[in-house]
Coordinates of C-alpha atoms in Angstrom, one line a residue:
M1 CA 111.5 97.7 92.5
S2 CA 114.7 97.8 90.4
R3 CA 115.0 96.1 87.0
G4 CA 117.4 93.6 88.7
Q5 CA 114.8 92.7 91.3
L6 CA 112.2 92.3 88.5
D7 CA 114.5 90.0 86.6
R8 CA 115.2 87.9 89.7
L9 CA 111.4 87.7 90.3
R10 CA 111.0 86.4 86.8
K11 CA 113.7 83.7 87.2
R12 CA 112.1 82.6 90.5
A13 CA 108.7 82.2 89.1
K14 CA 110.1 79.9 86.4
A15 CA 112.4 78.0 88.7
G16 CA 109.7 76.2 90.8
G17 CA 109.4 75.6 94.5
Q18 CA 108.0 78.1 97.0
W19 CA 108.6 81.1 94.8
R20 CA 106.6 79.6 91.9
S21 CA 103.7 78.7 94.2
S22 CA 103.8 82.2 95.7
F23 CA 103.8 83.7 92.2
A24 CA 100.9 81.4 91.2
A25 CA 98.9 82.7 94.2
M26 CA 99.3 86.3 92.9
R27 CA 98.5 85.2 89.3
H28 CA 95.3 83.4 90.4
S29 CA 94.1 86.1 92.7
R30 CA 91.2 88.3 91.7
Y31 CA 93.6 91.1 91.0
G32 CA 95.4 89.0 88.4
S33 CA 92.3 88.0 86.5
L34 CA 92.3 89.0 82.8
Y35 CA 88.5 89.6 83.3
Y36 CA 89.2 92.3 85.9
T37 CA 87.2 95.4 85.0
A38 CA 88.1 98.9 86.1
R39 CA 85.5 101.0 88.0
P40 CA 86.6 104.6 87.7
E41 CA 84.8 107.5 89.4
R42 CA 85.0 111.2 88.6
I43 CA 84.9 112.2 92.2
V44 CA 86.2 109.8 94.9
E45 CA 84.4 110.6 98.1
C46 CA 85.9 109.0 101.3
P47 CA 84.5 110.2 104.6
P48 CA 86.3 109.4 107.8
D49 CA 83.2 108.1 109.6
D50 CA 80.5 105.5 108.9
R51 CA 79.0 107.3 106.0
P52 CA 79.2 105.5 102.7
G53 CA 81.9 106.5 100.3
Y54 CA 82.0 106.5 96.6
G55 CA 84.8 104.9 94.6
C56 CA 87.1 104.4 97.6
V57 CA 87.4 100.6 97.6
E58 CA 87.2 100.6 93.8
E59 CA 90.0 103.0 93.4
R60 CA 92.4 101.2 95.8
E61 CA 91.6 97.8 94.3
D62 CA 91.9 99.0 90.7
A63 CA 95.4 100.4 91.5
I64 CA 96.5 97.2 93.0
A65 CA 95.1 95.3 90.0
A66 CA 97.1 97.5 87.7
Y67 CA 100.2 96.8 89.7
T68 CA 99.5 93.1 89.8
H69 CA 99.1 92.9 86.0
A70 CA 102.2 95.0 85.5
L71 CA 104.2 92.4 87.5
L72 CA 102.5 89.5 85.7
W73 CA 103.4 91.1 82.4
Y74 CA 107.0 91.5 83.3
V75 CA 107.3 87.9 84.5
T76 CA 105.2 86.1 81.9
R77 CA 105.7 88.4 78.9
D78 CA 102.0 87.7 78.2
R79 CA 100.8 90.9 76.5
A80 CA 97.3 90.3 77.7
H81 CA 98.5 91.3 81.2
A82 CA 100.2 94.4 79.8
R83 CA 97.0 95.4 78.0
K84 CA 95.0 94.9 81.2
A85 CA 97.3 97.0 83.3
V86 CA 97.2 99.8 80.8
Q87 CA 93.5 99.5 80.3
I88 CA 92.9 100.0 84.1
M89 CA 95.2 103.0 84.3
D90 CA 93.7 104.6 81.1
A91 CA 90.2 104.1 82.5
W92 CA 91.1 106.1 85.6
S93 CA 93.1 108.8 84.0
D94 CA 90.2 109.5 81.6
V95 CA 87.7 109.9 84.4
V96 CA 89.0 110.9 87.9
R97 CA 89.2 114.5 88.8
D98 CA 89.2 114.9 92.5
H99 CA 89.2 113.3 96.0
T100 CA 86.8 114.7 98.6
E101 CA 85.7 114.3 102.3
G102 CA 88.0 113.8 105.3
N103 CA 90.0 110.8 104.2
A104 CA 90.9 112.4 100.8
G105 CA 94.6 112.6 101.5
L106 CA 95.0 109.1 102.8
Q107 CA 92.8 107.6 100.1
A108 CA 94.8 109.4 97.4
A109 CA 98.0 108.1 99.0
W110 CA 96.9 104.5 99.2
A111 CA 95.9 104.4 95.5
G112 CA 98.6 106.8 94.3
S113 CA 101.4 104.7 95.6
S114 CA 100.2 101.6 93.7
W115 CA 99.4 103.6 90.5
A116 CA 103.0 105.0 90.5
R117 CA 104.5 101.5 90.8
A118 CA 102.3 100.1 88.1
A119 CA 102.9 103.0 85.7
E120 CA 106.7 103.0 86.2
I121 CA 106.9 99.3 85.2
M122 CA 104.6 99.7 82.2
R123 CA 106.2 102.9 80.8
H124 CA 109.7 101.4 80.8
T125 CA 109.0 97.8 79.7
Y126 CA 105.9 97.9 77.4
G127 CA 105.9 99.6 74.1
G128 CA 102.2 99.4 73.6
W129 CA 101.2 102.2 76.0
P130 CA 100.7 105.2 73.7
R131 CA 102.7 108.3 74.7
Q132 CA 99.7 110.5 74.9
R133 CA 98.1 108.1 77.4
V134 CA 101.3 108.0 79.4
R135 CA 101.3 111.8 79.5
R136 CA 97.6 111.8 80.5
F137 CA 98.3 109.4 83.3
G138 CA 101.2 111.5 84.5
G139 CA 98.9 114.5 84.4
M140 CA 96.4 112.7 86.6
L141 CA 99.0 111.8 89.1
R142 CA 100.2 115.4 89.3
T143 CA 96.9 117.2 89.4
V144 CA 94.6 114.7 91.2
Y145 CA 97.0 112.9 93.5
L146 CA 100.1 114.9 94.2
R147 CA 98.2 117.9 95.5
E148 CA 96.4 115.6 98.0
V149 CA 99.4 113.7 99.2
T150 CA 101.6 116.7 99.8
A151 CA 99.1 118.5 102.0
P152 CA 100.5 119.1 105.6
V153 CA 99.1 116.8 108.3
P154 CA 101.4 117.3 111.3
D155 CA 98.8 116.7 113.9
Y156 CA 97.3 113.6 112.3
N157 CA 98.4 110.1 113.3
G158 CA 101.7 109.6 111.7
N159 CA 100.7 106.8 109.3
W160 CA 99.0 109.5 107.2
D161 CA 102.2 111.4 106.8
L162 CA 104.3 108.4 106.0
V163 CA 101.8 106.8 103.5
M164 CA 101.3 110.2 101.8
T165 CA 105.1 110.6 101.5
D166 CA 105.3 107.1 100.0
A167 CA 102.9 108.1 97.3
A168 CA 104.5 111.5 96.8
M169 CA 107.9 110.0 96.3
G170 CA 106.7 107.3 93.9
I171 CA 104.7 109.8 91.8
S172 CA 107.7 112.1 91.7
V173 CA 109.9 109.3 90.4
F174 CA 107.4 108.6 87.7
L175 CA 107.2 112.2 86.7
D176 CA 111.0 112.7 86.8
D177 CA 110.3 115.5 89.3
R178 CA 113.5 116.0 91.3
R179 CA 112.1 118.8 93.3
G180 CA 109.1 116.7 94.3
F181 CA 111.4 113.8 95.2
N182 CA 113.5 116.1 97.4
R183 CA 110.4 117.4 99.2
A184 CA 109.4 113.9 99.9
V185 CA 112.8 113.1 101.3
R186 CA 112.6 116.2 103.7
R187 CA 109.2 115.1 104.9
F188 CA 110.4 111.6 105.5
R189 CA 113.4 112.8 107.5
A190 CA 111.1 114.9 109.6
R191 CA 108.4 112.4 110.3
V192 CA 110.2 109.1 110.9
P193 CA 112.0 110.3 114.0
A194 CA 108.7 111.7 115.3
Y195 CA 107.0 108.3 114.8
F196 CA 109.5 105.6 115.9
Y197 CA 111.1 106.3 119.2
L198 CA 114.7 105.8 120.3
K199 CA 116.1 106.5 123.8
S200 CA 118.6 109.0 122.3
D201 CA 115.6 111.2 121.5
G202 CA 115.3 112.1 125.2
P203 CA 112.6 111.3 127.8
L204 CA 109.8 112.1 125.4
P205 CA 109.4 111.4 121.6
K206 CA 110.2 114.1 119.1
R207 CA 107.3 116.2 118.0
P208 CA 106.2 116.3 114.3
P209 CA 107.5 119.5 112.8
G210 CA 104.7 122.1 112.5
S211 CA 102.4 120.4 115.0
H212 CA 100.5 122.0 117.8
I213 CA 101.5 119.2 120.3
G214 CA 103.4 121.3 122.8
S215 CA 103.3 119.9 126.3
P216 CA 104.4 116.6 127.7
D217 CA 100.8 115.7 128.5
R218 CA 99.8 116.4 124.9
T219 CA 102.6 114.3 123.7
R220 CA 101.5 111.4 125.8
E221 CA 98.0 111.8 124.6
Y222 CA 99.2 111.8 121.0
W223 CA 100.9 108.5 121.7
F224 CA 97.6 107.1 122.9
G225 CA 98.3 107.5 126.6
Q226 CA 101.7 105.7 126.7
R227 CA 104.0 107.1 129.5
R228 CA 107.1 104.9 129.2
F229 CA 109.0 105.0 126.0
V230 CA 111.4 102.3 124.8
N231 CA 113.4 101.7 121.6
G232 CA 111.1 100.9 118.7
L233 CA 107.9 102.1 120.2
G234 CA 105.6 103.7 117.6
Q235 CA 103.3 106.7 117.9
E236 CA 100.3 104.3 117.2
T237 CA 101.6 101.2 119.0
C238 CA 98.9 101.6 121.7
R239 CA 96.3 102.3 119.0
N240 CA 96.8 99.0 117.1
F241 CA 99.5 97.1 115.2
T242 CA 97.5 97.5 112.0
H243 CA 98.4 101.2 111.7
I244 CA 102.0 100.5 112.9
G245 CA 102.2 98.0 110.0
Y246 CA 101.0 100.7 107.5
S247 CA 103.8 103.0 108.8
L248 CA 106.5 100.3 108.7
A249 CA 105.5 99.5 105.1
A250 CA 105.4 103.1 104.0
T251 CA 108.7 103.9 105.7
A252 CA 110.3 100.9 103.9
H253 CA 108.7 101.8 100.6
I254 CA 110.2 105.3 100.8
A255 CA 113.6 104.1 101.8
E256 CA 113.6 101.4 99.1
T257 CA 112.5 103.9 96.3
A258 CA 115.3 106.3 97.4
W259 CA 117.8 103.4 97.5
H260 CA 117.1 102.7 93.8
Q261 CA 117.6 106.4 93.1
G262 CA 121.0 106.3 94.8
L263 CA 120.0 107.8 98.2
D264 CA 120.5 105.6 101.4
L265 CA 117.7 106.6 103.7
Y266 CA 117.9 103.2 105.3
G267 CA 121.2 104.3 106.7
E268 CA 119.7 107.3 108.3
V269 CA 116.7 105.6 110.0
G270 CA 117.9 102.0 110.1
K271 CA 118.3 101.8 113.9
R272 CA 114.8 103.1 114.4
M273 CA 113.3 100.7 111.8
R274 CA 115.1 97.7 113.2
A275 CA 114.1 98.5 116.7
A276 CA 110.4 98.9 115.6
L277 CA 110.5 95.7 113.6
T278 CA 111.9 93.8 116.5
L279 CA 109.6 95.2 119.2
H280 CA 106.4 94.8 117.3
A281 CA 107.3 91.4 115.9
R282 CA 107.9 90.1 119.4
Y283 CA 104.4 91.0 120.5
Q284 CA 102.8 90.1 117.2
L285 CA 104.2 86.6 117.8
G286 CA 102.4 86.4 121.2
A287 CA 104.8 87.7 123.9
H288 CA 103.0 88.8 127.0
A289 CA 102.4 92.6 127.1
P290 CA 103.5 94.2 130.4
R291 CA 101.2 96.7 132.1
W292 CA 103.5 99.6 131.3
L293 CA 103.0 99.0 127.6
C294 CA 99.6 100.2 126.6
G295 CA 98.1 99.1 129.9
G296 CA 98.9 95.5 129.0
H297 CA 96.4 95.5 126.1
L298 CA 97.7 95.3 122.5
D299 CA 95.7 95.0 119.3
R300 CA 98.2 92.7 117.4
A301 CA 96.7 92.8 113.9
M302 CA 99.7 93.6 111.8
G303 CA 99.4 92.9 108.1
P304 CA 101.9 91.8 105.4
D305 CA 103.9 95.0 105.9
T306 CA 107.6 94.1 106.7
E307 CA 109.1 92.3 103.7
V308 CA 110.7 95.3 102.1
A309 CA 112.5 96.4 105.2
L310 CA 113.5 92.8 106.1
N311 CA 115.0 92.3 102.7
H312 CA 117.2 95.3 103.1
F313 CA 118.4 94.5 106.6
R314 CA 118.7 90.7 106.3
T315 CA 119.6 90.2 102.6
R316 CA 121.6 93.3 101.8
R317 CA 123.1 94.1 105.2
H318 CA 123.1 90.5 106.7
I319 CA 121.7 91.6 110.0
S320 CA 119.9 88.8 111.8
M321 CA 116.3 89.6 112.8
P322 CA 114.8 86.3 113.8
Q323 CA 111.6 87.5 115.4
A324 CA 110.8 89.9 112.6
Q325 CA 111.5 87.1 110.1
R326 CA 109.1 84.7 111.8
A327 CA 106.4 87.3 112.0
A328 CA 106.8 88.1 108.3
Q329 CA 106.6 84.4 107.3
R330 CA 103.3 84.1 109.1
Q331 CA 101.8 86.8 106.9
R332 CA 103.2 85.7 103.5
K333 CA 100.0 83.9 102.5
V334 CA 98.0 87.1 102.9
G335 CA 99.5 88.7 99.8
T336 CA 97.9 92.1 100.0
D337 CA 96.2 94.4 102.5
D338 CA 93.9 95.7 99.7
L339 CA 95.1 99.2 100.4
F340 CA 98.7 99.8 99.3
V341 CA 100.8 96.8 100.1
A342 CA 100.8 94.0 97.6
W343 CA 102.7 90.8 96.9
E344 CA 105.9 91.8 98.8
G345 CA 106.5 88.3 100.0
V346 CA 106.9 87.5 96.3
T347 CA 108.6 90.6 95.1
H348 CA 111.0 91.5 97.9
A349 CA 111.7 88.5 100.2
Q350 CA 115.4 87.7 99.8
N351 CA 115.5 89.8 96.6
R352 CA 118.4 92.2 97.0

């Protein structure tokens, strides 16, 4: 978020109406409680299967709680929220040292993206965070998170690459790391065209750079058996809309962060994003799935993942997207996915 967006959020929360009630929902959530207690772990172990993990849920939730309190601090100017946000972040930067097991990169990305957003707000708006603690938190992001979220994953499902790039860009902004920011931009430019299809790509989707997906059959297998490709289709559409939602959210987060840094990535991938938003919103709203699309069977469980993108296209660019808007409105009461998307119906809906 920009300072201007934060200021408009503050005015809305005080003005009343739907924005005040939405803000109140955030404030009264478990993440906004002043009794919230951080649960840091030295080693966060997140296996990709049914084995129990250690610290995975706790880390993600604590990062969202820190971000929630950072927003509450900015809006209310209640220093208790500022102290809580800092307390949570200090607890983790004092303890965590590594992420292990097969989901390490994705876990670090989910938490790291929220940590970066929270820390950026607190560093620039609250004078009560000691400089040495800010430096320690930055060191944690660089050594514990950045190395995980910049690892190559060209053959993984694309939501990994996009969420990891979301975290890498946010962390780079907090660290004032121009080289890291530029690396994230390059990765974004490579992955988005390989995830959201346009007919101009040719008869088959683009391959992720560096992947071992060589033949047309391997490409179709990577796209979960889909054989007909239309504008807006995503690499994981035939897997489920949950993961498509993660990818839409991460793509928008990256483009939004770059926008505030003076780089218009929306302009580069806007046609793909709009096509993907429209296609998936249509089926999320209940349209019949034809047999050529995922065999006629869709898992339509998209989360609250589209507000940032919609704000850019509808509010800034004045592009009508009625189906995507209706789908987003249905999700606004959800608030957060408990992973890396939080309160975007409050922070970004109609907030240029």
